[in-house]
Every structure is written in C-alpha cells, then in structure tokens.
JSON list of C-alpha atoms in Angstrom, two decimals:
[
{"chain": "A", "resi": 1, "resn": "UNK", "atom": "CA", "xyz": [-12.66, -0.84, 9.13]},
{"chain": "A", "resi": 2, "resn": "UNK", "atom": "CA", "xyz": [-12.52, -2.71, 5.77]},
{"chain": "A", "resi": 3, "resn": "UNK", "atom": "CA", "xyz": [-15.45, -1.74, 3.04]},
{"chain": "A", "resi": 4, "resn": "UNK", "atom": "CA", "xyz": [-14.99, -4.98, 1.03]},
{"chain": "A", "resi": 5, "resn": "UNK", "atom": "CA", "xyz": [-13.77, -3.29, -1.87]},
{"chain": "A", "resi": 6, "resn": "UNK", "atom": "CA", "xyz": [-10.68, -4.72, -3.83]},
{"chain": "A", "resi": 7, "resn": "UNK", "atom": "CA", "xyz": [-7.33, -2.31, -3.89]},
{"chain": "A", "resi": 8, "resn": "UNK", "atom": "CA", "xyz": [-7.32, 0.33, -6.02]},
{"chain": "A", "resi": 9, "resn": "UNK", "atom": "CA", "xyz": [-3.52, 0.99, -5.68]},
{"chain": "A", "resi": 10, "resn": "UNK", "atom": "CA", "xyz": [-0.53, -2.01, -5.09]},
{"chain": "A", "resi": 11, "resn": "UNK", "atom": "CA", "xyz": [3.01, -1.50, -3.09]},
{"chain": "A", "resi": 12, "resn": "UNK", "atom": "CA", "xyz": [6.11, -2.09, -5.61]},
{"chain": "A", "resi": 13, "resn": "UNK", "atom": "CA", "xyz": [6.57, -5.70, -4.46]},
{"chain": "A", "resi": 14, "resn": "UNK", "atom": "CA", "xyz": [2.27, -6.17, -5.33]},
{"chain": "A", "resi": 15, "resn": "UNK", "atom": "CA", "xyz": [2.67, -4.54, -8.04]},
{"chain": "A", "resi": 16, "resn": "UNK", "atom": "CA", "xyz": [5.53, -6.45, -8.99]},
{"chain": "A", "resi": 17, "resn": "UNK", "atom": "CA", "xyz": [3.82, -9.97, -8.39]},
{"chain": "A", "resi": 18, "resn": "UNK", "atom": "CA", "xyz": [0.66, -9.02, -10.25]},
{"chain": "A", "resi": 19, "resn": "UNK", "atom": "CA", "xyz": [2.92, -8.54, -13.84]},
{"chain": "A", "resi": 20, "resn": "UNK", "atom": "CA", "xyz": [5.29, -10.79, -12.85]},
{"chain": "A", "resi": 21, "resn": "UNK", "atom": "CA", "xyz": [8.43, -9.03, -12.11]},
{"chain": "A", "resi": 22, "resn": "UNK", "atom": "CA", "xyz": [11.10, -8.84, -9.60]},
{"chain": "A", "resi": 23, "resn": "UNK", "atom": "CA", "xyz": [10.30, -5.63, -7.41]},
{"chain": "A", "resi": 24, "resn": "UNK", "atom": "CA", "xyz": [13.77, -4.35, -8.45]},
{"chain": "A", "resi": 25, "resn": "UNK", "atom": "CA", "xyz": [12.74, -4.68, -12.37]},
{"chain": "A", "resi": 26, "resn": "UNK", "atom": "CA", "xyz": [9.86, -2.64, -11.66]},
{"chain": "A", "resi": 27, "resn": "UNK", "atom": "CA", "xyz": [11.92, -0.05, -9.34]},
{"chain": "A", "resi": 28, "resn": "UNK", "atom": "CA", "xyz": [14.67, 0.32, -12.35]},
{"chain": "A", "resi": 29, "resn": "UNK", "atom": "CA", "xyz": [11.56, 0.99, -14.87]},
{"chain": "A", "resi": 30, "resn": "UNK", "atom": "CA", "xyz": [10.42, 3.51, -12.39]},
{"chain": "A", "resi": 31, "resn": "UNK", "atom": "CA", "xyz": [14.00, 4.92, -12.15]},
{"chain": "A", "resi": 32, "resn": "UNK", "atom": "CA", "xyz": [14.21, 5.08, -16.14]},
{"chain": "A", "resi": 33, "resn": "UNK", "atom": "CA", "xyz": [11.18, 6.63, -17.12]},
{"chain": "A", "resi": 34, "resn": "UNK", "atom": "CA", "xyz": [10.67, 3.29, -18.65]},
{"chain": "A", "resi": 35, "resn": "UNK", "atom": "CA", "xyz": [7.65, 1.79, -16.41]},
{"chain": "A", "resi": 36, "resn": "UNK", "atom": "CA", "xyz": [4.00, 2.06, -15.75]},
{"chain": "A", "resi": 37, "resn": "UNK", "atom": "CA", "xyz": [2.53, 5.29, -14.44]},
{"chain": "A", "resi": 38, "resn": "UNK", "atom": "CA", "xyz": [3.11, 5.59, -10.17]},
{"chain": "A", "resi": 39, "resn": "UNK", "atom": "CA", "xyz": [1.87, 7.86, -7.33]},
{"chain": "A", "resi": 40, "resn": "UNK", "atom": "CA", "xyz": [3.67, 9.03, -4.61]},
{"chain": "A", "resi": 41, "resn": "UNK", "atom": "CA", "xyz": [1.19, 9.16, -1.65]},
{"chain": "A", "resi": 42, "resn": "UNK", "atom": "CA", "xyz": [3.67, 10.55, 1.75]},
{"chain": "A", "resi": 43, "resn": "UNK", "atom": "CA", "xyz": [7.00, 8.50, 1.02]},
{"chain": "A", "resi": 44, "resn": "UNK", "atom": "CA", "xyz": [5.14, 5.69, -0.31]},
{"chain": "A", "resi": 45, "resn": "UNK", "atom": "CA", "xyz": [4.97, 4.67, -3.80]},
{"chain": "A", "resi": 46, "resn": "UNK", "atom": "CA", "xyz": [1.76, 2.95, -5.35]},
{"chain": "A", "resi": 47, "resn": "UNK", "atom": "CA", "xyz": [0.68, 1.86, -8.93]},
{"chain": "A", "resi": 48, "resn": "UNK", "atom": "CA", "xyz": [-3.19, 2.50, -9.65]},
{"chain": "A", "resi": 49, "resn": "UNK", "atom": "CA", "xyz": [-3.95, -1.54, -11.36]},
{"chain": "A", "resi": 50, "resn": "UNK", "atom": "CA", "xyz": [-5.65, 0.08, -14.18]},
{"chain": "A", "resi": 51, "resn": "UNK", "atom": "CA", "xyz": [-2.54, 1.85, -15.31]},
{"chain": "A", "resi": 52, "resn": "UNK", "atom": "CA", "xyz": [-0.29, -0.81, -14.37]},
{"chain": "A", "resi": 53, "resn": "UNK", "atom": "CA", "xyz": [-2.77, -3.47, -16.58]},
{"chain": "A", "resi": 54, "resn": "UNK", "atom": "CA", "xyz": [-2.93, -0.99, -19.36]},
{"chain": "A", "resi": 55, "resn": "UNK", "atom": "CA", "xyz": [1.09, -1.03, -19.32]},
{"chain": "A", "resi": 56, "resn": "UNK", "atom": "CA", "xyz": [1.02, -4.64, -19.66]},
{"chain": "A", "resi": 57, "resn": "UNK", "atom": "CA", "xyz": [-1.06, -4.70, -22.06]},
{"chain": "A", "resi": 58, "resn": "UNK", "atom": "CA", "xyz": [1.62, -2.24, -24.35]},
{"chain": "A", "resi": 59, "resn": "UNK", "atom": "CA", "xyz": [3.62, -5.49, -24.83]},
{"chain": "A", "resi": 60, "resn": "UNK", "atom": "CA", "xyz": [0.48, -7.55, -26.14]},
{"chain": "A", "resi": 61, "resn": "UNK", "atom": "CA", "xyz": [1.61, -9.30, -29.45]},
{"chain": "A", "resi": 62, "resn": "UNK", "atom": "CA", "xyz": [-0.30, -12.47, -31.38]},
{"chain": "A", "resi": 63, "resn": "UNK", "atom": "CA", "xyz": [2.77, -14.00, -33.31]},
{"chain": "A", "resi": 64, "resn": "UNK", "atom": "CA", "xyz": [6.62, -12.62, -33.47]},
{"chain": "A", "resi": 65, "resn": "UNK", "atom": "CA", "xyz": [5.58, -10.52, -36.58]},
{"chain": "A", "resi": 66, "resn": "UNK", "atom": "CA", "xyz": [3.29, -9.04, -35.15]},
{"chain": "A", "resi": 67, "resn": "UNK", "atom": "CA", "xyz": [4.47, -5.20, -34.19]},
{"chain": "A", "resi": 68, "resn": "UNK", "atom": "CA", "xyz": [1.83, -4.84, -31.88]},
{"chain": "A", "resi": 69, "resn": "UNK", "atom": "CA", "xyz": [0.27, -1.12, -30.72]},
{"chain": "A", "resi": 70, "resn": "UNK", "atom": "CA", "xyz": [2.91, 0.04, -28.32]},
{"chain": "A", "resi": 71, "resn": "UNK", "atom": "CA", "xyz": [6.16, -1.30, -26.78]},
{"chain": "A", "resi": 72, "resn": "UNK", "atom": "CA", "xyz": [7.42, -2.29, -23.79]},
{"chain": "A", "resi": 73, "resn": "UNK", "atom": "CA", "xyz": [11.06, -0.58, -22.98]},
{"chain": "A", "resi": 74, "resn": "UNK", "atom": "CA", "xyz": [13.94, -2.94, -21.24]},
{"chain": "A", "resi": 75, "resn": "UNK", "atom": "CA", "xyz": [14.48, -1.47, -17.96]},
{"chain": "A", "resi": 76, "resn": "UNK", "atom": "CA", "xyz": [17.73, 0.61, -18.87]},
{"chain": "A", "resi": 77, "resn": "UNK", "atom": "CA", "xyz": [18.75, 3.71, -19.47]},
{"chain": "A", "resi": 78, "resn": "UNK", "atom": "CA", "xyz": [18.30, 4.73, -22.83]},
{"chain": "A", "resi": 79, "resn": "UNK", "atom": "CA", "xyz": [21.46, 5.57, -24.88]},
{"chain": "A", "resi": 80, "resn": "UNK", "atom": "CA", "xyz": [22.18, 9.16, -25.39]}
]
C-alpha cells in the first residue's frame, strides 16, 4: 500500500545520485566520520534528505573567496 507521500529516507546508491556522488564516495564519508548524518534501520543504512540537503548545502560558496559557513571534508581519513 503506497500513501503518495515522497521518501523520507534514500539507500546509499539514492542518496548518492541525489548529491551527485559515486555510492563508494558517500560509503568512505560514512566510514570517516566525514559525511552527512545516517540511520541504521535493521542492517540497512538510510540518509533522512533533509540532513543529507543540509550537508550539501555546508559546501555552498558564491565566488572562490568566498569562505563560506561550513566545509565540506574530502572523503579521507584525517591525518593524526
């Protein structure tokens, strides 16, 4: 039974699609601490799209001087 609604959550590889990553990209963020917010529902993982959009949006900039509120991390570990 479907109640019309749009997803809440998204699947890695939706998720993925929707900020225009490889689903591996987004997997090594998740694996680095580096990525937007994610659930764990059973073995599944999911990304709510309001956290994943509000992610996104950390790497908004207007011009290449701009600094911008936030910052996006690579996906890599961070040196220690």
């Amino acid at each position: 039974m479907t109640t019309g609604h749009p997803p809440r959550f998204l699947t890695t590889p939706e998720a993925a699609k929707r900020v225009g990553l490889s689903h591996r990209t987004l997997e090594k963020h998740r694996c680095y601490g580096t990525g937007p917010v994610y659930r764990k529902l059973g073995g599944r993982v999911v990304y709510a799209i309001d956290e994943l959009d509000a992610w996104v949006e950390l790497g908004r900039r207007t011009s290449t001087s701009d600094p911008g509120s936030g910052i996006v991390r690579p996906a890599r570990r961070e040196p220690r």
